[in-house]
XYZ file of C-alpha atoms in Angstrom:
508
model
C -63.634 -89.733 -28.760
C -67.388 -88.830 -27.651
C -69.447 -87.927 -30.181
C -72.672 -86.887 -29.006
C -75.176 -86.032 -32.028
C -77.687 -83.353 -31.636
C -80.860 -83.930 -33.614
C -83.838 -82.232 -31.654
C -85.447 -79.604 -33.056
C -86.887 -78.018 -29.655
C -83.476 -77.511 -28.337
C -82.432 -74.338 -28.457
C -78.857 -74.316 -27.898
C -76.765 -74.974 -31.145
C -74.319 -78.134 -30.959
C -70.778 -76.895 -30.508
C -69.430 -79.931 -28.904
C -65.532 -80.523 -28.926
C -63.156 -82.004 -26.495
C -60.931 -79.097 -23.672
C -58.018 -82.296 -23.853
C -57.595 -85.544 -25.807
C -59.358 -87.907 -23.136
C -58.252 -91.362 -21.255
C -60.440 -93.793 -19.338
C -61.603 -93.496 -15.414
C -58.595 -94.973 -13.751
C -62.239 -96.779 -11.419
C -63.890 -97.227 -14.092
C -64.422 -99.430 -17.681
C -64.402 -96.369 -20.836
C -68.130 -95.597 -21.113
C -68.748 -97.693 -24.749
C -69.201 -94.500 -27.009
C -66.050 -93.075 -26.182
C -62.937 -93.823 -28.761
C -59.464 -92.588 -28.083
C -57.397 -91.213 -31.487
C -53.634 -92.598 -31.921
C -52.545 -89.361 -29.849
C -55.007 -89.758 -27.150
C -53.790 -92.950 -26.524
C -49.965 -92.123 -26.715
C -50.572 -89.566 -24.286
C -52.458 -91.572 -21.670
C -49.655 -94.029 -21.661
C -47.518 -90.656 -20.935
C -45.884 -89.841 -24.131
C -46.531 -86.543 -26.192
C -46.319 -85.859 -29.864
C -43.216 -83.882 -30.573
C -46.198 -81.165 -32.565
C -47.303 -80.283 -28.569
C -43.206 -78.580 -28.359
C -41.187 -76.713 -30.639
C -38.538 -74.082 -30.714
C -38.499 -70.313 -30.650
C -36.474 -69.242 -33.148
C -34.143 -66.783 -31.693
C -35.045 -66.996 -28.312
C -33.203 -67.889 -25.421
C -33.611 -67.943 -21.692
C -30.939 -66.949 -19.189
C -30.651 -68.981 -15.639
C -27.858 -67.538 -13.382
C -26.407 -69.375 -10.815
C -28.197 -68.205 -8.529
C -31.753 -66.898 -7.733
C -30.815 -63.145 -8.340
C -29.834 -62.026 -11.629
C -25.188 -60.638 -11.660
C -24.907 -57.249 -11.432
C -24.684 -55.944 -15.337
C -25.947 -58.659 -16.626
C -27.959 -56.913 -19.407
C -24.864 -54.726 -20.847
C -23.511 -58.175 -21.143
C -25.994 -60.122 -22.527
C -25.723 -57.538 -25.321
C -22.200 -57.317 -25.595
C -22.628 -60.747 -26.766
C -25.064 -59.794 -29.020
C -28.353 -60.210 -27.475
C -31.274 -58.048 -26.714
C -32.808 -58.522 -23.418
C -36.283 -58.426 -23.754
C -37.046 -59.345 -19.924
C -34.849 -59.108 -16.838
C -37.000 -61.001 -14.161
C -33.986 -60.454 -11.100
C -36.073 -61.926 -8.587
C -36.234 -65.235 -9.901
C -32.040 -65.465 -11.567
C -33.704 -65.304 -14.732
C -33.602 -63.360 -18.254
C -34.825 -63.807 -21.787
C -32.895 -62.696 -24.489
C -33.104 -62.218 -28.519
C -30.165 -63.241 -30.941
C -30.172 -64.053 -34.648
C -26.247 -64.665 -33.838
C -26.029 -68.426 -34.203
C -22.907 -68.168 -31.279
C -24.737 -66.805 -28.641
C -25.454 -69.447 -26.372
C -21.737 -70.022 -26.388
C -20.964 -66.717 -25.756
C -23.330 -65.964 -22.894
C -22.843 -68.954 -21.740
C -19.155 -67.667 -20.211
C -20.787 -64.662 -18.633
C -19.686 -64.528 -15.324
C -22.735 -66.065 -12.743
C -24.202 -67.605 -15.572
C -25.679 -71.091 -15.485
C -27.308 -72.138 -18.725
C -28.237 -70.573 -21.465
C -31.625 -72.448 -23.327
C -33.858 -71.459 -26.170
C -36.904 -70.873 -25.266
C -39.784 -73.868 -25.827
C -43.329 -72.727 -27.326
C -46.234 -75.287 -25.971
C -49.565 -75.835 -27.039
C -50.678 -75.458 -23.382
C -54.449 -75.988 -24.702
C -56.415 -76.709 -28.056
C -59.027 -74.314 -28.918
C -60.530 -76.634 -31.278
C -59.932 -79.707 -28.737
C -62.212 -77.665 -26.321
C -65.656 -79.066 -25.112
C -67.826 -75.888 -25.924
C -71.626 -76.054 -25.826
C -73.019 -72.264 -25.865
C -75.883 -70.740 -23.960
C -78.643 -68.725 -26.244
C -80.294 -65.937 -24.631
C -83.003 -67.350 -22.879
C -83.708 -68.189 -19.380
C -85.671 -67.277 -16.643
C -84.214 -66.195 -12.621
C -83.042 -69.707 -11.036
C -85.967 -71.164 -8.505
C -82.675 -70.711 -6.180
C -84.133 -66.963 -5.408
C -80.611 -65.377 -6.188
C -81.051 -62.464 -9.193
C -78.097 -63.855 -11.124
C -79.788 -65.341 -13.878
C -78.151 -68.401 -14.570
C -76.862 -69.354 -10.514
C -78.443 -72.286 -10.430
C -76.941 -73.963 -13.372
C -73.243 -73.467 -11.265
C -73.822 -77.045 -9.938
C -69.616 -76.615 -9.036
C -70.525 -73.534 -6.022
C -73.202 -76.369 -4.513
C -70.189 -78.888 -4.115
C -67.860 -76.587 -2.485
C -70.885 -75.012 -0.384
C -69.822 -71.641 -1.355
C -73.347 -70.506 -1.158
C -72.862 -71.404 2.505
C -69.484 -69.545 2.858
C -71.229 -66.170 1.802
C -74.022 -66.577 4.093
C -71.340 -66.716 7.356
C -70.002 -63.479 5.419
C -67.325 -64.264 3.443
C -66.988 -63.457 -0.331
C -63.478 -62.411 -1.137
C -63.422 -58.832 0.093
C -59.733 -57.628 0.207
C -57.904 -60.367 -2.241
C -56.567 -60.122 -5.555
C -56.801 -63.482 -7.651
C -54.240 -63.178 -10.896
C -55.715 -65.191 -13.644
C -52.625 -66.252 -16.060
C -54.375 -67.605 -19.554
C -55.173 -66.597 -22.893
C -56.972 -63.538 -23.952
C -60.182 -62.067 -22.103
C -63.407 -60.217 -21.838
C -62.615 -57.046 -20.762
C -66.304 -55.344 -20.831
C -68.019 -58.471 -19.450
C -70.375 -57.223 -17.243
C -70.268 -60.037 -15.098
C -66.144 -59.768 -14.769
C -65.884 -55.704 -15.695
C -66.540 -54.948 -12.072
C -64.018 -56.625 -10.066
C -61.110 -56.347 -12.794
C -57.766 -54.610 -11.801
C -56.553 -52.705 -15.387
C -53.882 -50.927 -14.260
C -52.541 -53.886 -12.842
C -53.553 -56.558 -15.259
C -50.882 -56.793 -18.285
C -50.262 -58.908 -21.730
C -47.206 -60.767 -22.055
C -47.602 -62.276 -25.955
C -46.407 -60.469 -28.972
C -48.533 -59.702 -31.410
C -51.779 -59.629 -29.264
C -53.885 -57.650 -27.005
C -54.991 -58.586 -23.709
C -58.477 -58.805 -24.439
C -59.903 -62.113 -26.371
C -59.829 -61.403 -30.464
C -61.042 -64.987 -32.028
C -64.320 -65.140 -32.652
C -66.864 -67.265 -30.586
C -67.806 -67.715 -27.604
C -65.471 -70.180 -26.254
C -62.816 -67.532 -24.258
C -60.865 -69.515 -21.691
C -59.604 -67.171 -20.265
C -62.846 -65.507 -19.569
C -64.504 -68.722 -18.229
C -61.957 -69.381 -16.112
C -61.669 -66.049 -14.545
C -65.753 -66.133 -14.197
C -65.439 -69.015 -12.177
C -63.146 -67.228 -9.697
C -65.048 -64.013 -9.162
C -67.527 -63.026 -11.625
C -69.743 -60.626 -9.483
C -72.839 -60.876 -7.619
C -74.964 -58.212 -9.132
C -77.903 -59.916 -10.944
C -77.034 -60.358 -14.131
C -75.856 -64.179 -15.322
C -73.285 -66.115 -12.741
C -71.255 -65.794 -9.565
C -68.350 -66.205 -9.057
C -66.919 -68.368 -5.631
C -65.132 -65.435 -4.280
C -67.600 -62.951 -6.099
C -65.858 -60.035 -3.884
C -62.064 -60.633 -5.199
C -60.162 -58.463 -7.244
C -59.162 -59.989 -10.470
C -55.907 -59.220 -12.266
C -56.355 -60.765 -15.546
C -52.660 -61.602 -17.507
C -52.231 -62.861 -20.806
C -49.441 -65.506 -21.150
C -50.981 -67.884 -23.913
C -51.979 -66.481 -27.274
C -55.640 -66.643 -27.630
C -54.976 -70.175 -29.938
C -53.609 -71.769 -26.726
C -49.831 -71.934 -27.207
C -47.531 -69.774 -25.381
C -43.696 -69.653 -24.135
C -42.073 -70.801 -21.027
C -40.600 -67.262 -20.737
C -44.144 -65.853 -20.731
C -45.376 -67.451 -17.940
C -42.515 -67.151 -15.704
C -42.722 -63.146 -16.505
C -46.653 -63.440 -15.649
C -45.874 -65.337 -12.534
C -43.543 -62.271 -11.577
C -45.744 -59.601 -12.558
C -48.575 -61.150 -10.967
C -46.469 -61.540 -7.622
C -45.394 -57.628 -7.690
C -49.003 -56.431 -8.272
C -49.821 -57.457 -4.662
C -51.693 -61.353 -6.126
C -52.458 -63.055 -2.937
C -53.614 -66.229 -5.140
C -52.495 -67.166 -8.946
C -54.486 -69.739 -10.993
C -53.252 -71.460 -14.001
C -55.421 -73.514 -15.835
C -52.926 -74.595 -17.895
C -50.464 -77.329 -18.590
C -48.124 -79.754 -20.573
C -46.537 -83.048 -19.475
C -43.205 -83.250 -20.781
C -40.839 -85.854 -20.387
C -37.951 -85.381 -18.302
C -35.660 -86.634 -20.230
C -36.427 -84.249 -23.181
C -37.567 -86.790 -25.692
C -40.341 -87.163 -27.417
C -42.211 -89.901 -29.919
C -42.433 -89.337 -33.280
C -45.027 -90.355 -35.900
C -43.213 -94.054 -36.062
C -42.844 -94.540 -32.314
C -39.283 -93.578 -31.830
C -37.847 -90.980 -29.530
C -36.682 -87.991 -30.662
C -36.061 -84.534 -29.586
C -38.803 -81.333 -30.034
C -38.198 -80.775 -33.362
C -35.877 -81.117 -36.293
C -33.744 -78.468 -35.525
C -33.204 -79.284 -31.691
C -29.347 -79.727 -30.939
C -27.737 -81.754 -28.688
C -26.728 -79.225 -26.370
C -30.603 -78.352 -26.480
C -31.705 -81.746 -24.550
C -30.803 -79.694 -21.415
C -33.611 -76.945 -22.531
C -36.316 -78.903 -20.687
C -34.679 -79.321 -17.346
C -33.221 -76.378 -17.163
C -36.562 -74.650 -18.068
C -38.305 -76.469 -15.251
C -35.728 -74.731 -13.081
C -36.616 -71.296 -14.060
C -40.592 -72.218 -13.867
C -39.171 -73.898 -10.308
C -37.605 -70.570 -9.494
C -40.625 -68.241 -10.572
C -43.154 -69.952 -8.409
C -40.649 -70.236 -5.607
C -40.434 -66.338 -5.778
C -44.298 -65.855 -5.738
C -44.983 -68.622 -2.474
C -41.886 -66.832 -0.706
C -43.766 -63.597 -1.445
C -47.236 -64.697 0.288
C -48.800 -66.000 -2.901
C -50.422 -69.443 -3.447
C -50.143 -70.986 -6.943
C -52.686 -72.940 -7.901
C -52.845 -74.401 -11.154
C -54.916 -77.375 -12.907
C -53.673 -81.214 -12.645
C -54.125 -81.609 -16.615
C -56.344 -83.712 -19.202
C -54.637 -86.668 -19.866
C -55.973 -89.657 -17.601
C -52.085 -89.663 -16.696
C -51.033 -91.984 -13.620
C -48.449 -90.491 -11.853
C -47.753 -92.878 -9.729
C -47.311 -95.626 -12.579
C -45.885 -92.998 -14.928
C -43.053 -91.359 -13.433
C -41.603 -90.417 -17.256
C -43.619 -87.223 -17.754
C -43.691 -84.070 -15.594
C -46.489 -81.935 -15.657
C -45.856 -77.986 -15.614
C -46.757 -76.463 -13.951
C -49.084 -77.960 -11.591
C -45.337 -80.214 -10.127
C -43.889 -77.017 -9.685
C -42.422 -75.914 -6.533
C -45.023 -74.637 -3.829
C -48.033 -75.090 -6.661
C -50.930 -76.789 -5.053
C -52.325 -79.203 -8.073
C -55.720 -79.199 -8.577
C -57.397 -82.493 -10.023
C -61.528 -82.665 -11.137
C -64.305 -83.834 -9.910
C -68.202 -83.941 -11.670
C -71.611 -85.476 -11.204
C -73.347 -87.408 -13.433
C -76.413 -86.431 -14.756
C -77.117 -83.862 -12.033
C -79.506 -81.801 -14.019
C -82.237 -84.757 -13.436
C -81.624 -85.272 -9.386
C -80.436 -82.072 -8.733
C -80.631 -82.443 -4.528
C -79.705 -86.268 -4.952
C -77.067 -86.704 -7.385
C -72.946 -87.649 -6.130
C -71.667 -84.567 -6.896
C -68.044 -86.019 -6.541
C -67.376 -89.143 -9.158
C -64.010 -88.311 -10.109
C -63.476 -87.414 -13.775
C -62.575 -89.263 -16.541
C -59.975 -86.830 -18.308
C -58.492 -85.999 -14.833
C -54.443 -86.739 -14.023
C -54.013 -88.395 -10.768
C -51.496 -89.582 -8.938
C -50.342 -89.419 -4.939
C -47.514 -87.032 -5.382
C -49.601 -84.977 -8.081
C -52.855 -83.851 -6.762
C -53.018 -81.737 -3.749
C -56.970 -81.211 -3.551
C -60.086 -82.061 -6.365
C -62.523 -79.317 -7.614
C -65.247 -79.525 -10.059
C -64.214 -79.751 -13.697
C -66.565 -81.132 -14.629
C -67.540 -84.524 -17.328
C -69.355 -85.900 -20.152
C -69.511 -89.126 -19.086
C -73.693 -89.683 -18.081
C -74.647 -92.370 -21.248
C -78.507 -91.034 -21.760
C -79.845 -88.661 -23.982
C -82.413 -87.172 -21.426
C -83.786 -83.721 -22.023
C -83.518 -81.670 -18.992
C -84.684 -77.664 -17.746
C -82.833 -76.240 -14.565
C -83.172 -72.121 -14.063
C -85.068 -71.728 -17.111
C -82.706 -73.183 -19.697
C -83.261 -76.634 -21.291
C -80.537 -78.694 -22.404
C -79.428 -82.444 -22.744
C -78.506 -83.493 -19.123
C -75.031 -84.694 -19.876
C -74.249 -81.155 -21.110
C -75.356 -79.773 -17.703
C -72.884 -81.645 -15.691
C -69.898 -79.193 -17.578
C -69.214 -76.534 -15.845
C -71.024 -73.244 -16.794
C -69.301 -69.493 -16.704
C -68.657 -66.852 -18.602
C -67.554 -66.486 -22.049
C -66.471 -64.203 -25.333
C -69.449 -61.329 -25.458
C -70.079 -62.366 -29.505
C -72.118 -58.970 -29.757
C -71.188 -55.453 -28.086
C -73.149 -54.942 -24.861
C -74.384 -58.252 -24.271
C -73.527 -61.363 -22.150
C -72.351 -64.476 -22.970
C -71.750 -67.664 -21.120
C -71.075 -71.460 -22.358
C -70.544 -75.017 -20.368
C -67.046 -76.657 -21.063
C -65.126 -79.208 -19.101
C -61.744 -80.009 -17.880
C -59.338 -79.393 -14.963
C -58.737 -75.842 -16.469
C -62.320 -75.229 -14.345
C -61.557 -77.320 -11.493
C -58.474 -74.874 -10.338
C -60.644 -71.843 -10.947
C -63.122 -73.256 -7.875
C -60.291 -74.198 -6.012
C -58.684 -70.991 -6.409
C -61.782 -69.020 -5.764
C -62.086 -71.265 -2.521
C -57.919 -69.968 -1.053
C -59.390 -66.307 -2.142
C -62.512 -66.749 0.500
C -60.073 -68.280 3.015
C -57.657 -65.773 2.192
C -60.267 -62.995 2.825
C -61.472 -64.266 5.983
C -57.795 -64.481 7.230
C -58.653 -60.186 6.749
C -56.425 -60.605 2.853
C -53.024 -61.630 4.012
C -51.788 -65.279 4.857
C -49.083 -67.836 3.987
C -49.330 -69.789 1.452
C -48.517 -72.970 3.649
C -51.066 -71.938 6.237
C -53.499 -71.839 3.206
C -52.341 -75.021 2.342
C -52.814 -76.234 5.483
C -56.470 -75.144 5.961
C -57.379 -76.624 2.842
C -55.930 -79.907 4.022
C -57.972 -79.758 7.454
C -60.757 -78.815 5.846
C -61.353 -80.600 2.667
C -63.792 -83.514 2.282
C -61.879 -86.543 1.996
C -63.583 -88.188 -0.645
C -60.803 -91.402 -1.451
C -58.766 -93.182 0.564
C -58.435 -91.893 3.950
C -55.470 -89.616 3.581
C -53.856 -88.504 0.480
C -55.039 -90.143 -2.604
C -54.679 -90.304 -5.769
C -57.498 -88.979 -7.336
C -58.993 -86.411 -4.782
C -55.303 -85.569 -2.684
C -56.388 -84.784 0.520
C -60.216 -84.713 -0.490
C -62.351 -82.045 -2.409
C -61.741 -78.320 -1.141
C -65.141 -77.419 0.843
C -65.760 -73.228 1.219
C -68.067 -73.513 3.774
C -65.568 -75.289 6.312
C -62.375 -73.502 5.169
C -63.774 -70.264 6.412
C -65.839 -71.353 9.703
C -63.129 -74.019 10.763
C-alpha cells in the first residue's frame, strides 16, 4: 500500500492520506516500487472477496415475484405469514419484509406469484477509513483561470472533459435533475445548498439522517455530488453541470455499508421524483456463485449462519437490482454508476460480478488521471488510465477522471493559490463535510467513485441541451459518438468507447 510521508513544515495542509479501495497494479504498467498490496488487496485483485465485505441482515428478507409487478394483496399476505412489509416497490416485482419467525421464507415462499424469497445482504460498498483523504485548509487565492470560484482551477477533471468549453456554447445543466444515491451529505454547503431538491431528496437507512453525521471532512457523498453540480457562484468549485438539480438520497450509512434493499428503493424513489440521470459511486464484486474465501483460502458462504437455501440470495438479489434499474432506463433515466477499485480484469475474471455498475441498462464508468499535472499543467496526459481502476471489454462503457496517486516524486507544487505535494493534486478535488457551521470545506480523494460523478455530470449537460428529456439509449449513444477514444480503436478495456468529452457531446 502507498505510504507517502509528510515531513515539511511549510506545507500547510495536514496529512490525512488513506486509500478510497484496497489497490491492484496498472493492468499497462509494472506496480510503481513504493506501492505494497495487503493479503486482501491481493485476494481481491485476483477476484475473490473476504467473506467480512457480506453478511446477513438478521430478519430481513426480500420478496421477488414472478413477475415485474408486485400480486395484487401481496402485503396482507406477506403478513398473514407473519411479516411486516417495510417497502412495497410494485414497479420493479419487488418487496422487503421483516420476520423474527424463523418459517417465513417457507411460508411466503407459497404465496401465490411469488418467486423467491432471500434475506437481505448488508455490503461494505466503501471503507471510510480505506479512503484517500487529503484536506484543503482555508487558504487560497482566485485561480489565474479568471473564474470567481475560488478553487476552479485545481478541478484538473472539468479541463479533460472540456466542460469549461461546454458552458461557453451555453450549456450547464439547466432543466435536469441528477439523483445522487450514497452515504450521508452536506445539506447547508453553500456550494451544493443551491441546486439541492429537499422535498424530493429522501433517506433510506435506519437509524440515520440524510445529512453527513461523522466527523471530518471526508463526506462522500458530498464530494461526489460536488462533482456533479456544485454551483457556479464564486465561492470554492463547480460543478460539470453546475445548472442541474440535485436530489441527494441516502442508501449507505455514513460508515459505507448499506443493504441491497436500500438501493433498489433509492433507485425507485429516485426514478418517481422525475431523475433524468442517477449516479452511484458505489460497488461490490461478488461472486456469482455465492461463495466466498475465508481466512484459510477455502470457499465458503457470507457468513456462519448462511443456509443452504441462502446460496440463491446472491442471484436472486442481482435480479431485483436487475429489475430496479430496468424500471428507471424504461422510465427515461440513465444509470450511471462507478466501474470499482479493485484492478479487476473482467475479461480474465469472469468469477465476480460487479453491482451495480453490470447491471441492466447501467453505463459503467472506469477512471482516468494525469500524472503530476500540477507541474505541466497545459502539457501533462491528462488520460493515463488508473491504477485502482476495473477494466474489462464487457465492463466499462466510457472512462472519467478518478483520479491517482501514482506520480513517484515528492515535488512541491502551487496551482490557484494553494500549495501542495504534486502527486496529491492529481486526486480529484470537490466538496466535502463543512467541519465548522457556516464555512466551506473541500478535500482531494481518488477512485472511480469520482470518475462517475464527471461522467454523470457530462449525460446531465447532454441531457439539458436535448431541452431535459431524452432516452437513455440515445444518451448512450451520444456518448459513444462523441467520446475520445483513448485505447484501442473501438471498445476497450480500459477506456470502453473512449473518455466522455462535454464539449463534443453537446455541439455534435
Amino acid at each position: 500500500m502507498l505510504n507517502k510521508t509528510f515531513t515539511s513544515k511549510k506545507l500547510i495542509f495536514p496529512a490525512m492520506l488513506a486509500f478510497m479501495a484496497l489497490v491492484g497494479c496498472n493492468p499497462e504498467q509494472d506496480m510503481d516500487p513504493a506501492t505494497e498490496m495487503s493479503a486482501e488487496a491481493t485476494l481481491m485483485a485476483q477476484g475473490v472477496h473476504a467473506k467480512s465485505n457480506v453478511k446477513l441482515r438478521k430478519n430481513h428478507y426480500v420478496v421477488l415475484s414472478s413477475s415485474e409487478t408486485l400480486p395484487a394483496g401481496i402485503a396482507s399476505e406477506l403478513n398473514a405469514a407473519n411479516g411486516e412489509v417495510t417497502s412495497l416497490m410494485e414497479q420493479a416485482g419487488v418487496a422487503t419484509v421483516y420476520s423474527e419467525d424463523p418459517k417465513f421464507a417457507a411460508k411466503a415462499s407459497k404465496i401465490k406469484g411469488v418467486r423467491s424469497v432471500v434475506r437481505d445482504l448488508e455490503v461494505q460498498w466503501y471503507n471510510p477509513d480505506d479512503m484517500k483523504i487529503v484536506e484543503l485548509a482555508d487558504v487560497g487565492t482566485p485561480p489565474a483561470s479568471g473564474d470567481d470560484d475560488r478553487y476552479f482551477d485545481l478541478q484538473w477533471g472539468h479541463a479533460a472533459i472540456k466542460a469549461p468549453q461546454a458552458w461557453n456554447a451555453g450549456h450547464r445543466g439547466s432543466g435536469v435533475r441528477v439523483a445522487v444515491l450514497d452515504s450521508g451529505f452536506d445539506l447547508d454547503h453553500p456550494d451544493l445548498a443551491p441546486n439541492i431538491d429537499l422535498a424530493a431528496s429522501r433517506n433510506f437507512v435506519p437509524g440515520e439522517r440524510l445529512d453527513y453525521a461523522l466527523p471530518g471532512v471526508g463526506s462522500h457523498g458530498t464530494h461526489t455530488a460536488g462533482t456533479i453540480a456544485a454551483a457556479d457562484n464564486g465561492i470554492g468549485i463547480i460543478g460539470v453541470a453546475p445548472e442541474a438539480e440535485l436530489i441527494l438520497v441516502k442508501v449507505l450509512r455514513d460508515s459505507g455499508s448499506g443493504s441491497f434493499s436500500w438501493m433498489i428503493d433509492g433507485i425507485i424513489h429516485a426514478t418517481q421524483q422525475g431523475a433524468n440521470v442517477i449516479n452511484m459511486s458505489l460497488g461490490a464484486a461478488l461472486p456469482r456463485n455465492g461463495k466466498f474465501l475465508n481466512d484459510n483460502g477455502t470457499p465458503e458462504d457470507p457468513s456462519d449462519d448462511f443456509i443452504e437455501s441462502d446460496t440463491k440470495a446472491v442471484q436472486e438479489l442481482l435480479i431485483a437490482i436487475n429489475r430496479a434499474t430496468s424500471y428507471a432506463t424504461k422510465n427515461g433515466v440513465t444509470v450511471i454508476a462507478s466501474a470499482g477499485n479493485d484492478a479487476n480484469n473482467g475479461n480474465a475474471d469472469k468469477s465476480l460480478v460487479h453491482i451495480p455498475s453490470s447491471s441492466t441498462g447501467v453505463i459503467s464508468i472506469s477512471a482516468t488521471a494525469p500524472r503530476g499535472w500540477a507541474l505541466n499543467p497545459f502539457g501533462t496526459f491528462m488520460d493515463d488510465f488508473a491504477s485502482y481502476s476495473n477494466y474489462g471489454t464487457p465492463d466499462v462503457h466510457f472512462a472519467a477522471p478518478g483520479g491517482d496517486y501514482m506520480y513517484p516524486g515528492n515535488e512541491i507544487a502551487t496551482i490557484a493559490g494553494v500549495t501542495q505535494y504534486a502527486y496529491v493534486l492529481d486526486y480529484v478535488f470537490s466538496t466535502g463535510s463543512n467541519l465548522n457551521p457556516g464555512t466551506a470545506s473541500y478535500y482531494w480523494s481518488v477512485g472511480t467513485s469520482m470518475a462517475g460523478p464527471h461522467a454523470a455530470g457530462v449525460a446531465a449537460l447532454l441531457i439539458g441541451r436535448n431541452g431535459g428529456s431524452m432516452e437513455p439509449a440515445h444518451v448512450l449513444a451520444k456518448l459513444r459518438a462523441t467520446s475520445d477514444d483513448l485505447g484501442k480503436p473501438g471498445r476497450d478495456p480500459y477506456y470502453g468507447y473512449g473518455r466522455v468529452n462535454a464539449f463534443r457531446a453537446v455541439t455534435e
